[in-house]
mmCIF file of the C-alpha atoms, coordinates in Angstrom:
data_MODEL
# 
_entry.id   MODEL 
# 
loop_
_atom_site.group_PDB 
_atom_site.id 
_atom_site.type_symbol 
_atom_site.label_atom_id 
_atom_site.label_alt_id 
_atom_site.label_comp_id 
_atom_site.label_asym_id 
_atom_site.label_entity_id 
_atom_site.label_seq_id 
_atom_site.pdbx_PDB_ins_code 
_atom_site.Cartn_x 
_atom_site.Cartn_y 
_atom_site.Cartn_z 
_atom_site.occupancy 
_atom_site.B_iso_or_equiv 
_atom_site.pdbx_formal_charge 
_atom_site.auth_seq_id 
_atom_site.auth_comp_id 
_atom_site.auth_asym_id 
_atom_site.auth_atom_id 
_atom_site.pdbx_PDB_model_num 
ATOM 1  C CA . UNK A 1 1  ? 86.029  107.982 65.586 1.00 0.00 ? 1  UNK A CA 1 
ATOM 2  C CA . UNK A 1 2  ? 85.140  105.934 62.492 1.00 0.00 ? 2  UNK A CA 1 
ATOM 3  C CA . UNK A 1 3  ? 85.656  107.735 59.192 1.00 0.00 ? 3  UNK A CA 1 
ATOM 4  C CA . UNK A 1 4  ? 83.503  107.360 56.100 1.00 0.00 ? 4  UNK A CA 1 
ATOM 5  C CA . UNK A 1 5  ? 86.488  105.828 54.329 1.00 0.00 ? 5  UNK A CA 1 
ATOM 6  C CA . UNK A 1 6  ? 86.778  103.103 56.985 1.00 0.00 ? 6  UNK A CA 1 
ATOM 7  C CA . UNK A 1 7  ? 83.051  102.343 56.716 1.00 0.00 ? 7  UNK A CA 1 
ATOM 8  C CA . UNK A 1 8  ? 83.335  102.219 52.913 1.00 0.00 ? 8  UNK A CA 1 
ATOM 9  C CA . UNK A 1 9  ? 86.236  99.771  53.140 1.00 0.00 ? 9  UNK A CA 1 
ATOM 10 C CA . UNK A 1 10 ? 84.273  97.620  55.602 1.00 0.00 ? 10 UNK A CA 1 
ATOM 11 C CA . UNK A 1 11 ? 81.383  97.428  53.135 1.00 0.00 ? 11 UNK A CA 1 
ATOM 12 C CA . UNK A 1 12 ? 83.810  96.508  50.341 1.00 0.00 ? 12 UNK A CA 1 
ATOM 13 C CA . UNK A 1 13 ? 85.215  93.682  52.484 1.00 0.00 ? 13 UNK A CA 1 
ATOM 14 C CA . UNK A 1 14 ? 81.874  92.190  53.605 1.00 0.00 ? 14 UNK A CA 1 
ATOM 15 C CA . UNK A 1 15 ? 79.384  90.599  51.155 1.00 0.00 ? 15 UNK A CA 1 
ATOM 16 C CA . UNK A 1 16 ? 76.062  92.525  50.909 1.00 0.00 ? 16 UNK A CA 1 
ATOM 17 C CA . UNK A 1 17 ? 74.097  89.692  52.513 1.00 0.00 ? 17 UNK A CA 1 
ATOM 18 C CA . UNK A 1 18 ? 75.977  90.398  55.791 1.00 0.00 ? 18 UNK A CA 1 
ATOM 19 C CA . UNK A 1 19 ? 75.623  94.207  55.721 1.00 0.00 ? 19 UNK A CA 1 
ATOM 20 C CA . UNK A 1 20 ? 72.859  94.282  58.396 1.00 0.00 ? 20 UNK A CA 1 
ATOM 21 C CA . UNK A 1 21 ? 75.236  92.403  60.726 1.00 0.00 ? 21 UNK A CA 1 
ATOM 22 C CA . UNK A 1 22 ? 78.006  94.837  59.800 1.00 0.00 ? 22 UNK A CA 1 
ATOM 23 C CA . UNK A 1 23 ? 75.799  97.844  60.598 1.00 0.00 ? 23 UNK A CA 1 
ATOM 24 C CA . UNK A 1 24 ? 75.077  96.471  64.065 1.00 0.00 ? 24 UNK A CA 1 
ATOM 25 C CA . UNK A 1 25 ? 78.759  95.860  64.730 1.00 0.00 ? 25 UNK A CA 1 
ATOM 26 C CA . UNK A 1 26 ? 79.744  99.292  63.359 1.00 0.00 ? 26 UNK A CA 1 
ATOM 27 C CA . UNK A 1 27 ? 77.360  100.819 65.904 1.00 0.00 ? 27 UNK A CA 1 
ATOM 28 C CA . UNK A 1 28 ? 78.808  98.648  68.672 1.00 0.00 ? 28 UNK A CA 1 
ATOM 29 C CA . UNK A 1 29 ? 82.342  99.591  67.584 1.00 0.00 ? 29 UNK A CA 1 
ATOM 30 C CA . UNK A 1 30 ? 81.370  103.274 67.648 1.00 0.00 ? 30 UNK A CA 1 
ATOM 31 C CA . UNK A 1 31 ? 80.126  102.853 71.248 1.00 0.00 ? 31 UNK A CA 1 
ATOM 32 C CA . UNK A 1 32 ? 83.335  101.019 72.182 1.00 0.00 ? 32 UNK A CA 1 
ATOM 33 C CA . UNK A 1 33 ? 85.492  103.754 70.668 1.00 0.00 ? 33 UNK A CA 1 
ATOM 34 C CA . UNK A 1 34 ? 83.469  106.428 72.455 1.00 0.00 ? 34 UNK A CA 1 
ATOM 35 C CA . UNK A 1 35 ? 83.876  104.671 75.807 1.00 0.00 ? 35 UNK A CA 1 
ATOM 36 C CA . UNK A 1 36 ? 87.602  104.149 75.148 1.00 0.00 ? 36 UNK A CA 1 
ATOM 37 C CA . UNK A 1 37 ? 88.027  107.853 74.399 1.00 0.00 ? 37 UNK A CA 1 
ATOM 38 C CA . UNK A 1 38 ? 86.217  108.805 77.616 1.00 0.00 ? 38 UNK A CA 1 
ATOM 39 C CA . UNK A 1 39 ? 88.480  106.458 79.603 1.00 0.00 ? 39 UNK A CA 1 
ATOM 40 C CA . UNK A 1 40 ? 91.586  108.010 78.023 1.00 0.00 ? 40 UNK A CA 1 
ATOM 41 C CA . UNK A 1 41 ? 92.612  105.008 75.951 1.00 0.00 ? 41 UNK A CA 1 
ATOM 42 C CA . UNK A 1 42 ? 94.837  106.034 73.055 1.00 0.00 ? 42 UNK A CA 1 
ATOM 43 C CA . UNK A 1 43 ? 94.704  102.958 70.824 1.00 0.00 ? 43 UNK A CA 1 
ATOM 44 C CA . UNK A 1 44 ? 91.939  100.545 69.852 1.00 0.00 ? 44 UNK A CA 1 
ATOM 45 C CA . UNK A 1 45 ? 92.666  98.026  67.109 1.00 0.00 ? 45 UNK A CA 1 
ATOM 46 C CA . UNK A 1 46 ? 89.936  95.965  65.460 1.00 0.00 ? 46 UNK A CA 1 
ATOM 47 C CA . UNK A 1 47 ? 89.462  93.424  62.680 1.00 0.00 ? 47 UNK A CA 1 
ATOM 48 C CA . UNK A 1 48 ? 86.453  93.012  60.392 1.00 0.00 ? 48 UNK A CA 1 
ATOM 49 C CA . UNK A 1 49 ? 85.463  89.440  59.578 1.00 0.00 ? 49 UNK A CA 1 
ATOM 50 C CA . UNK A 1 50 ? 83.918  88.327  56.280 1.00 0.00 ? 50 UNK A CA 1 
ATOM 51 C CA . UNK A 1 51 ? 80.559  87.864  58.012 1.00 0.00 ? 51 UNK A CA 1 
ATOM 52 C CA . UNK A 1 52 ? 80.461  91.467  59.250 1.00 0.00 ? 52 UNK A CA 1 
ATOM 53 C CA . UNK A 1 53 ? 81.511  90.723  62.809 1.00 0.00 ? 53 UNK A CA 1 
ATOM 54 C CA . UNK A 1 54 ? 84.034  93.232  64.147 1.00 0.00 ? 54 UNK A CA 1 
ATOM 55 C CA . UNK A 1 55 ? 86.550  91.964  66.694 1.00 0.00 ? 55 UNK A CA 1 
ATOM 56 C CA . UNK A 1 56 ? 88.462  94.330  68.980 1.00 0.00 ? 56 UNK A CA 1 
ATOM 57 C CA . UNK A 1 57 ? 91.974  92.862  68.975 1.00 0.00 ? 57 UNK A CA 1 
ATOM 58 C CA . UNK A 1 58 ? 93.805  95.363  71.188 1.00 0.00 ? 58 UNK A CA 1 
ATOM 59 C CA . UNK A 1 59 ? 92.845  98.153  73.546 1.00 0.00 ? 59 UNK A CA 1 
ATOM 60 C CA . UNK A 1 60 ? 95.493  100.345 75.176 1.00 0.00 ? 60 UNK A CA 1 
ATOM 61 C CA . UNK A 1 61 ? 95.533  100.929 78.915 1.00 0.00 ? 61 UNK A CA 1 
ATOM 62 C CA . UNK A 1 62 ? 93.322  103.664 80.294 1.00 0.00 ? 62 UNK A CA 1 
ATOM 63 C CA . UNK A 1 63 ? 94.686  106.610 82.225 1.00 0.00 ? 63 UNK A CA 1 
ATOM 64 C CA . UNK A 1 64 ? 93.541  105.029 85.503 1.00 0.00 ? 64 UNK A CA 1 
ATOM 65 C CA . UNK A 1 65 ? 95.266  101.741 84.631 1.00 0.00 ? 65 UNK A CA 1 
ATOM 66 C CA . UNK A 1 66 ? 98.487  103.570 83.795 1.00 0.00 ? 66 UNK A CA 1 
ATOM 67 C CA . UNK A 1 67 ? 98.379  105.433 87.125 1.00 0.00 ? 67 UNK A CA 1 
ATOM 68 C CA . UNK A 1 68 ? 97.639  102.233 89.058 1.00 0.00 ? 68 UNK A CA 1 
ATOM 69 C CA . UNK A 1 69 ? 100.661 100.454 87.615 1.00 0.00 ? 69 UNK A CA 1 
ATOM 70 C CA . UNK A 1 70 ? 103.668 101.087 89.776 1.00 0.00 ? 70 UNK A CA 1 
ATOM 71 C CA . UNK A 1 71 ? 107.326 100.304 89.063 1.00 0.00 ? 71 UNK A CA 1 
ATOM 72 C CA . UNK A 1 72 ? 109.101 97.604  90.989 1.00 0.00 ? 72 UNK A CA 1 
ATOM 73 C CA . UNK A 1 73 ? 111.442 98.726  93.730 1.00 0.00 ? 73 UNK A CA 1 
ATOM 74 C CA . UNK A 1 74 ? 115.224 98.870  93.309 1.00 0.00 ? 74 UNK A CA 1 
ATOM 75 C CA . UNK A 1 75 ? 115.684 95.975  95.738 1.00 0.00 ? 75 UNK A CA 1 
ATOM 76 C CA . UNK A 1 76 ? 113.364 93.626  93.772 1.00 0.00 ? 76 UNK A CA 1 
ATOM 77 C CA . UNK A 1 77 ? 115.196 90.439  92.823 1.00 0.00 ? 77 UNK A CA 1 
ATOM 78 C CA . UNK A 1 78 ? 114.075 89.073  89.421 1.00 0.00 ? 78 UNK A CA 1 
ATOM 79 C CA . UNK A 1 79 ? 115.914 85.748  89.738 1.00 0.00 ? 79 UNK A CA 1 
ATOM 80 C CA . UNK A 1 80 ? 113.636 82.751  90.209 1.00 0.00 ? 80 UNK A CA 1 
# 
């Protein structure tokens, strides 16, 4: 999930006055990563802002979303 090294780097990036905000968002990120793992998502990318807010920038498709996506038929015409 989230390693100690990642948490240490987050604290180095965020000023101490915003650490309580960071702790809340680390917990929320942990819950997001847990839910993503349960859904079968392989990749979750996030960014830490200077104020301690963590933004999820990319989340891979879940196993159900990958199964639901179907290829286009051979006779599909892509021309507009």
